[in-house]
Tab-separated table of C-alpha atoms in Angstrom:
chain	number	residue	atom	x	y	z
H	5	MET	CA	15.611	24.616	-8.701
H	6	LYS	CA	13.048	27.450	-8.378
H	7	ILE	CA	14.811	29.642	-5.911
H	8	GLY	CA	13.301	33.526	-4.644
H	9	ILE	CA	15.888	35.502	-3.456
H	10	ASP	CA	14.125	38.972	-1.305
H	11	GLY	CA	16.750	41.717	-3.023
H	12	ARG	CA	15.481	44.992	-1.033
H	13	ALA	CA	18.763	45.076	0.959
H	14	ALA	CA	20.200	45.361	-2.369
H	15	LYS	CA	18.578	47.943	-3.863
H	16	TRP	CA	18.140	50.132	-0.999
H	17	TYR	CA	21.116	49.805	0.856
H	18	ARG	CA	23.805	48.498	-0.983
H	19	GLY	CA	27.350	50.145	0.560
H	20	THR	CA	26.073	49.231	3.763
H	21	GLY	CA	27.348	45.246	4.958
H	22	ILE	CA	23.938	43.316	4.595
H	23	GLY	CA	23.200	45.794	1.237
H	24	THR	CA	26.883	44.924	-0.167
H	25	TYR	CA	26.346	40.879	0.817
H	26	THR	CA	22.874	40.818	-0.751
H	27	TYR	CA	23.982	43.024	-4.273
H	28	GLU	CA	26.728	40.453	-4.799
H	29	LEU	CA	24.936	37.532	-3.658
H	30	ILE	CA	22.653	37.910	-6.540
H	31	ASN	CA	24.880	39.697	-8.986
H	32	ASN	CA	27.614	36.280	-8.499
H	33	ILE	CA	25.002	33.989	-8.446
H	34	ASN	CA	23.961	35.606	-12.099
H	35	LYS	CA	27.277	35.237	-13.318
H	36	LEU	CA	27.392	31.201	-12.343
H	37	ASP	CA	23.990	29.566	-13.324
H	38	PHE	CA	22.391	29.775	-15.987
H	39	SER	CA	20.349	26.516	-15.413
H	40	ASN	CA	18.082	27.113	-11.966
H	41	ASP	CA	15.069	29.674	-11.901
H	42	TYR	CA	15.645	32.735	-9.827
H	43	PHE	CA	12.702	35.141	-8.960
H	44	ILE	CA	14.513	38.575	-7.249
H	45	PHE	CA	12.037	40.463	-5.318
H	46	LEU	CA	12.263	44.098	-5.035
H	47	PRO	CA	10.420	47.345	-4.087
H	48	ASP	CA	11.043	48.984	-7.719
H	49	THR	CA	11.771	46.380	-10.526
H	50	THR	CA	12.115	48.632	-13.361
H	51	SER	CA	15.644	50.380	-12.399
H	52	PHE	CA	17.826	47.126	-11.238
H	53	ASP	CA	21.472	47.975	-12.593
H	54	ILE	CA	22.439	44.151	-12.452
H	55	ASN	CA	22.075	42.646	-15.953
H	56	LEU	CA	19.727	39.735	-15.331
H	57	ASN	CA	20.270	36.729	-17.197
H	58	ASN	CA	16.989	34.906	-18.662
H	59	ASN	CA	16.804	32.444	-16.078
H	60	PHE	CA	16.057	35.469	-13.518
H	61	LYS	CA	12.580	37.111	-12.797
H	62	LEU	CA	11.869	40.261	-10.934
H	63	ARG	CA	9.072	40.441	-8.465
H	64	ASN	CA	7.417	43.590	-7.310
H	65	ILE	CA	7.130	44.089	-3.420
H	66	ASN	CA	4.782	46.488	-2.819
H	67	VAL	CA	5.931	48.859	0.201
H	68	ASN	CA	5.996	52.578	1.695
H	69	ILE	CA	9.148	53.767	2.723
H	70	LYS	CA	9.679	54.193	6.122
H	71	ASN	CA	12.655	55.378	6.501
H	72	ASN	CA	14.036	53.183	8.641
H	73	PHE	CA	15.852	49.680	7.155
H	74	TRP	CA	14.202	46.924	9.901
H	75	ASP	CA	10.949	48.914	9.142
H	76	GLU	CA	10.879	48.854	5.387
H	77	VAL	CA	12.301	45.114	5.040
H	78	ASN	CA	9.724	44.103	7.977
H	79	ILE	CA	7.049	43.849	5.721
H	80	PRO	CA	7.011	40.371	4.221
H	81	ASN	CA	6.743	39.652	0.564
H	82	ILE	CA	3.591	37.315	-0.101
H	83	LEU	CA	4.588	34.438	-2.230
H	84	LYS	CA	2.787	33.081	-4.770
H	85	ASP	CA	1.786	29.123	-4.816
H	86	ASN	CA	4.269	27.221	-6.491
H	87	GLU	CA	6.434	30.097	-7.752
H	88	VAL	CA	9.313	29.004	-5.963
H	89	GLU	CA	10.395	26.323	-4.046
H	90	LEU	CA	12.529	28.054	-1.483
H	91	TYR	CA	12.688	31.581	-0.640
H	92	HIS	CA	16.201	33.219	1.010
H	93	VAL	CA	15.797	36.330	2.621
H	94	PRO	CA	19.497	37.724	2.882
H	95	GLN	CA	18.639	40.598	5.930
H	96	ASN	CA	19.046	38.171	9.228
H	97	GLY	CA	15.093	36.575	8.399
H	98	VAL	CA	13.598	39.821	8.779
H	99	GLY	CA	10.641	40.159	6.516
H	100	LEU	CA	10.130	36.176	5.828
H	101	PRO	CA	6.546	35.629	5.332
H	102	MET	CA	5.149	34.003	8.155
H	103	ASP	CA	2.567	31.967	5.198
H	104	LYS	CA	5.014	29.349	4.777
H	105	LYS	CA	4.437	28.119	1.244
H	106	CYS	CA	7.693	26.819	0.413
H	107	LYS	CA	10.668	26.133	1.856
H	108	PHE	CA	12.726	29.146	3.884
H	109	ILE	CA	16.561	29.461	4.023
H	110	ILE	CA	17.695	33.048	5.604
H	111	THR	CA	21.181	34.339	5.958
H	112	LEU	CA	21.307	34.993	10.003
H	113	HIS	CA	25.069	37.309	9.784
H	114	ASP	CA	25.743	37.265	13.448
H	115	ILE	CA	23.606	37.218	16.722
H	116	ILE	CA	24.699	40.714	18.108
H	117	PRO	CA	21.693	42.156	19.540
H	118	TYR	CA	21.362	39.070	21.977
H	119	LYS	CA	25.151	38.933	22.566
H	120	MET	CA	25.159	43.000	23.315
H	121	PRO	CA	21.452	44.235	22.904
H	122	GLU	CA	22.776	47.732	24.500
H	123	THR	CA	24.856	48.333	21.010
H	124	VAL	CA	21.884	47.950	18.753
H	125	SER	CA	18.771	50.103	18.024
H	126	SER	CA	15.787	49.852	20.265
H	127	ARG	CA	13.713	49.358	16.643
H	128	TYR	CA	15.978	46.225	15.299
H	129	LEU	CA	16.491	44.933	18.629
H	130	LYS	CA	12.517	45.118	19.523
H	131	ILE	CA	12.086	42.937	15.927
H	132	PHE	CA	15.127	40.430	16.898
H	133	ASN	CA	13.732	39.583	20.262
H	134	GLU	CA	10.036	39.239	18.994
H	135	GLU	CA	9.990	37.710	15.597
H	136	LEU	CA	13.138	35.862	15.044
H	137	PRO	CA	12.723	33.043	17.531
H	138	LYS	CA	9.152	32.924	15.048
H	139	ILE	CA	11.369	33.361	11.952
H	140	ILE	CA	13.751	30.865	13.066
H	141	SER	CA	11.248	28.217	13.667
H	142	LEU	CA	9.965	28.441	9.668
H	143	CYS	CA	13.239	28.611	8.668
H	144	ASP	CA	14.798	24.719	6.713
H	145	GLY	CA	18.020	26.145	6.786
H	146	ILE	CA	20.173	29.036	8.119
H	147	ILE	CA	23.595	30.858	5.969
H	148	THR	CA	25.896	32.186	8.042
H	149	VAL	CA	29.313	34.370	7.044
H	150	SER	CA	31.625	32.442	9.837
H	151	ASN	CA	32.081	29.425	11.943
H	152	PHE	CA	32.099	31.676	14.478
H	153	SER	CA	28.734	32.949	14.334
H	154	LYS	CA	27.464	29.338	13.026
H	155	ASN	CA	28.358	27.980	16.572
H	156	ASP	CA	26.843	31.243	18.212
H	157	ILE	CA	23.472	30.682	16.318
H	158	ALA	CA	23.272	27.023	16.903
H	159	LYS	CA	23.861	27.504	20.629
H	160	ALA	CA	21.378	30.256	20.753
H	161	PHE	CA	18.563	28.897	18.786
H	162	ASN	CA	18.977	24.893	19.300
H	163	PHE	CA	19.180	24.865	15.885
H	164	PRO	CA	20.716	21.819	14.197
H	165	LYS	CA	24.591	22.599	13.124
H	166	ASP	CA	24.054	20.187	9.991
H	167	LYS	CA	21.025	22.474	8.569
H	168	ILE	CA	23.514	26.137	9.150
H	169	PHE	CA	25.651	26.453	6.267
H	170	VAL	CA	28.861	28.874	6.706
H	171	THR	CA	29.610	31.381	3.437
H	172	TYR	CA	32.565	33.628	3.619
H	173	LEU	CA	32.434	36.944	2.558
H	174	SER	CA	34.289	39.189	-0.124
H	175	ALA	CA	35.478	42.477	-0.756
H	176	GLU	CA	33.991	44.006	-3.968
H	177	GLU	CA	35.831	44.684	-7.447
H	178	ILE	CA	36.113	48.523	-6.795
H	179	TYR	CA	38.679	47.978	-3.774
H	180	LYS	CA	41.573	47.587	-5.540
H	181	PRO	CA	45.579	49.015	-4.932
H	182	LEU	CA	44.986	52.415	-6.835
H	183	ASP	CA	47.452	55.352	-7.353
H	184	LYS	CA	48.028	56.841	-4.186
H	185	ILE	CA	48.889	60.482	-4.782
H	186	LYS	CA	45.714	60.550	-6.997
H	187	SER	CA	43.363	58.918	-4.041
H	188	LYS	CA	44.833	61.365	-1.850
H	189	LYS	CA	43.892	64.381	-3.995
H	190	ILE	CA	40.657	63.188	-4.736
H	191	ILE	CA	39.853	62.767	-0.599
H	192	GLU	CA	41.590	65.950	0.543
H	193	LYS	CA	39.010	67.794	-2.542
H	194	LYS	CA	35.988	66.236	-1.509
H	195	TYR	CA	36.780	65.747	2.599
H	196	GLY	CA	39.334	68.149	3.166
H	197	ILE	CA	41.388	65.787	4.602
H	198	SER	CA	44.756	66.723	3.114
H	199	GLU	CA	47.576	64.695	5.965
H	200	ASP	CA	48.323	61.083	6.186
H	201	PHE	CA	46.409	59.379	8.122
H	202	ILE	CA	44.824	56.521	10.214
H	203	LEU	CA	41.855	54.893	9.264
H	204	TYR	CA	38.348	53.228	11.052
H	205	VAL	CA	35.152	52.293	8.719
H	206	GLY	CA	32.135	51.216	9.794
H	207	GLY	CA	29.307	51.831	12.361
H	208	PHE	CA	29.548	54.508	15.648
H	209	SER	CA	27.742	51.285	18.165
H	210	PRO	CA	29.846	51.256	21.232
H	211	ARG	CA	30.901	47.433	19.781
H	212	LYS	CA	33.033	49.062	17.451
H	213	ASN	CA	35.263	50.195	19.891
H	214	ILE	CA	35.868	53.631	18.615
H	215	ALA	CA	36.627	55.046	22.121
H	216	GLY	CA	39.195	52.010	22.149
H	217	ILE	CA	40.781	53.669	19.003
H	218	ILE	CA	41.000	57.054	19.784
H	219	LYS	CA	42.149	56.568	23.583
H	220	ALA	CA	45.528	54.324	22.023
H	221	PHE	CA	45.954	57.335	19.269
H	222	ALA	CA	46.223	59.521	22.291
H	223	GLN	CA	48.847	57.708	24.230
H	224	ILE	CA	50.966	57.227	21.170
H	225	ARG	CA	50.260	60.729	19.797
H	226	SER	CA	54.122	62.225	21.305
H	227	ARG	CA	56.040	59.123	19.528
H	228	ILE	CA	54.360	59.821	15.496
H	229	ASP	CA	54.489	62.194	12.584
H	230	GLU	CA	52.640	65.019	14.527
H	231	ASN	CA	50.763	66.066	11.421
H	232	LEU	CA	49.288	62.293	11.194
H	233	LYS	CA	45.424	62.380	11.644
H	234	LEU	CA	42.932	59.336	12.745
H	235	VAL	CA	40.231	59.487	10.799
H	236	ILE	CA	36.976	58.008	11.927
H	237	ALA	CA	34.513	57.330	8.785
H	238	GLY	CA	31.177	56.367	8.948
H	239	LYS	CA	27.116	58.099	9.070
H	240	LYS	CA	27.174	59.580	12.916
H	241	GLY	CA	25.363	57.612	14.810
H	242	ILE	CA	23.991	58.522	18.277
H	243	SER	CA	27.157	57.980	20.102
H	244	TYR	CA	28.994	60.444	18.215
H	245	SER	CA	28.683	62.827	21.009
H	246	ILE	CA	30.427	60.532	22.872
H	247	TYR	CA	33.591	60.089	21.053
H	248	ASN	CA	33.380	63.997	20.110
H	249	SER	CA	33.598	64.658	23.732
H	250	LEU	CA	36.372	62.624	23.849
H	251	THR	CA	38.563	63.940	21.314
H	252	GLU	CA	37.819	67.324	23.187
H	253	LYS	CA	38.865	65.692	26.833
H	254	LEU	CA	42.117	64.331	25.030
H	255	ASN	CA	42.992	67.329	23.494
H	256	LEU	CA	42.560	65.809	19.819
H	257	THR	CA	40.263	67.649	18.576
H	258	SER	CA	42.269	69.070	15.891
H	259	LYS	CA	43.849	65.478	15.407
H	260	VAL	CA	40.609	63.073	15.036
H	261	ILE	CA	38.408	63.951	11.825
H	262	PHE	CA	34.997	62.499	11.576
H	263	PRO	CA	34.039	62.849	8.131
H	264	GLY	CA	30.882	61.428	8.056
H	265	PHE	CA	29.542	59.069	5.446
H	266	ILE	CA	31.157	58.301	2.448
H	267	SER	CA	30.139	57.536	-1.012
H	268	LEU	CA	30.712	53.973	-2.220
H	269	CYS	CA	32.405	55.098	-5.058
H	270	ASP	CA	35.062	56.975	-2.861
H	271	MET	CA	35.592	54.269	-0.643
H	272	PRO	CA	38.503	52.980	-2.845
H	273	TYR	CA	40.036	56.262	-2.281
H	274	LEU	CA	39.820	56.368	0.785
H	275	TYR	CA	41.228	52.902	1.613
H	276	ASN	CA	44.497	53.900	-0.617
H	277	SER	CA	44.842	56.459	1.092
H	278	ALA	CA	45.113	55.491	4.393
H	279	LYS	CA	47.932	54.187	6.071
H	280	LEU	CA	46.639	51.187	7.749
H	281	LEU	CA	43.321	50.594	8.700
H	282	VAL	CA	42.446	50.088	12.808
H	283	TYR	CA	39.222	47.511	13.407
H	284	PRO	CA	39.252	46.204	17.147
H	285	SER	CA	35.512	45.750	17.276
H	286	PHE	CA	34.419	43.931	20.190
H	287	TYR	CA	32.305	41.536	18.695
H	288	GLU	CA	31.894	40.724	14.485
H	289	GLY	CA	30.268	38.315	12.883
H	290	PHE	CA	32.620	38.531	10.276
H	291	GLY	CA	33.561	42.471	9.058
H	292	LEU	CA	33.822	43.421	5.327
H	293	PRO	CA	36.211	46.595	6.171
H	294	PRO	CA	39.547	45.028	7.048
H	295	LEU	CA	38.948	43.005	3.880
H	296	GLU	CA	38.199	46.163	1.717
H	297	ALA	CA	41.383	47.924	2.855
H	298	MET	CA	43.170	44.401	2.403
H	299	ALA	CA	42.455	44.544	-1.522
H	300	CYS	CA	43.373	48.007	-1.386
H	301	GLY	CA	47.143	47.190	-0.311
H	302	THR	CA	46.715	48.593	3.088
H	303	PRO	CA	47.514	47.206	6.269
H	304	VAL	CA	45.180	46.526	8.962
H	305	ILE	CA	44.921	45.586	12.543
H	306	VAL	CA	42.066	43.969	14.062
H	307	SER	CA	40.942	42.400	17.490
H	308	ASN	CA	41.627	38.967	18.532
H	309	SER	CA	37.786	38.009	19.354
H	310	THR	CA	34.923	36.461	18.000
H	311	SER	CA	34.952	35.930	13.990
H	312	LEU	CA	37.869	37.886	13.395
H	313	PRO	CA	40.709	35.621	14.073
H	314	GLU	CA	39.100	32.997	11.903
H	315	ILE	CA	38.831	35.541	9.116
H	316	PHE	CA	41.986	37.502	9.176
H	317	GLY	CA	44.220	35.432	10.995
H	318	LYS	CA	48.058	35.939	10.345
H	319	SER	CA	46.794	38.758	7.531
H	320	SER	CA	46.729	41.018	10.265
H	321	ILE	CA	47.892	42.150	13.312
H	322	MET	CA	45.842	40.790	16.126
H	323	VAL	CA	45.287	42.368	19.830
H	324	ASN	CA	43.048	42.523	22.326
H	325	PRO	CA	40.419	45.224	21.991
H	326	HIS	CA	40.152	45.799	25.801
H	327	ASN	CA	43.761	46.393	25.726
H	328	THR	CA	44.420	50.109	25.053
H	329	ASP	CA	47.925	50.282	25.413
H	330	ALA	CA	48.451	46.805	23.027
H	331	LEU	CA	46.367	48.520	20.867
H	332	GLY	CA	48.234	51.468	20.608
H	333	GLU	CA	51.819	49.588	20.619
H	334	SER	CA	50.457	47.924	17.565
H	335	ILE	CA	49.437	51.022	16.039
H	336	TYR	CA	53.002	52.363	16.140
H	337	GLU	CA	54.578	49.355	15.252
H	338	CYS	CA	52.533	48.923	12.218
H	339	LEU	CA	53.540	52.607	11.861
H	340	GLU	CA	57.638	52.319	12.110
H	341	ASN	CA	57.806	49.047	10.675
H	342	ASN	CA	58.264	49.147	6.881
H	343	ILE	CA	58.931	45.219	6.774
H	344	LEU	CA	56.011	44.490	8.845
H	345	ARG	CA	53.580	46.645	6.545
H	346	ARG	CA	55.111	45.146	3.240
H	347	GLN	CA	54.378	41.753	4.754
H	348	LEU	CA	50.574	42.521	5.640
H	349	THR	CA	50.264	44.070	2.360
H	350	SER	CA	51.087	40.492	0.709
H	351	ARG	CA	49.184	38.543	3.092
H	352	GLY	CA	46.360	40.612	2.781
H	353	PHE	CA	46.302	40.132	-0.987
H	354	SER	CA	46.960	36.455	-0.833
H	355	LEU	CA	43.272	36.131	2.035
H	356	CYS	CA	41.594	38.813	-0.742
H	357	LYS	CA	42.446	35.968	-3.764
H	358	ASN	CA	40.548	32.813	-1.594
H	359	LEU	CA	37.368	34.992	-0.030
H	360	THR	CA	35.816	35.771	-3.623
H	361	TRP	CA	31.897	36.736	-4.272
H	362	GLN	CA	32.052	33.574	-6.991
H	363	ASN	CA	32.520	31.002	-4.067
H	364	THR	CA	30.125	32.836	-1.660
H	365	ALA	CA	27.651	32.436	-4.942
H	366	LEU	CA	28.907	28.709	-5.514
H	367	SER	CA	28.776	27.896	-1.804
H	368	THR	CA	24.957	29.622	-1.119
H	369	ILE	CA	23.482	27.374	-4.438
H	370	ASN	CA	25.158	24.402	-2.666
H	371	SER	CA	23.354	25.413	0.674
H	372	TYR	CA	19.992	25.729	-1.627
H	373	LYS	CA	20.278	22.591	-2.776
H	374	SER	CA	20.766	20.662	0.418
H	375	VAL	CA	18.290	22.131	1.975
H	376	LEU	CA	15.651	20.880	-1.565
H	377	LYS	CA	17.106	17.746	-0.995
H	378	ALA	CA	16.262	17.144	3.115
């Protein structure tokens, strides 16, 4: 096989869901497949930090940085005749060439812009609505990250289910149990967080239900350690002012911390320092932060909707994301019940052993084979 992969997300946006996925996919295919030929298309081929094997070649994509991910990756690569048999675009198909010179496969992680258009950026929504139907029509196969997303995609686009391939994701190797005292000292030094804390990690989109987390925390505030904080980590989006105002309204200004973007190298320390991770999202195609937290031995609470039960099941506490009272009680129980915490930690480790990037890569290679044989 001669496979082309658009690697721009791995270069520009590692640390985000799509960037991490693209990086680890290339990294693990490189570790596993020594027989097929791969062409990795990058904006700068001089400083890619994966030591690629001889069956991998780098190809340059000439682009102008636009300071917006979806604008940057929306510039398609120009494929040479007969260079590749199959071209893979991992970032929801955005940037797929309209000039079809080989078979096409994309990774479509979810269809959130269709389901919850009010929760995505106007730029991404425009690209999704105007271009994705054309992209889908050119595809010979689609990779997605859960059976839930597979069913969503098949229904939304009337795309054959036998051409949609599910490849679960994994936590990167940097996520593992670390010395908690050392981790807390690093987080205190870099981010000023000295007390114990409940953690949320991810985007600030309304679909992440951050308001629900804050309200649930307020409900149990009088019953828990008065020094315990709620840390809401991630790049502060346009919804930040709403959440900040909510903390003021609920008299939680001193109890809720918004540290902003946490660098990738510090994320393992943050997970290891947390008492638990709360992730009651209204909609997810997969959900990497809960898996990363589990890999660090941190108990996790997730919502019981969309893909999250499929992925996390009994490894987590599941709660209705629309029920703030239930979320608060779940947080309280997880804080107070040490036996439950140990059970969740053990189950989380077991799940992480089964979900590996090697398995993701193998499943992806098999999907390439299926598309080329069809």
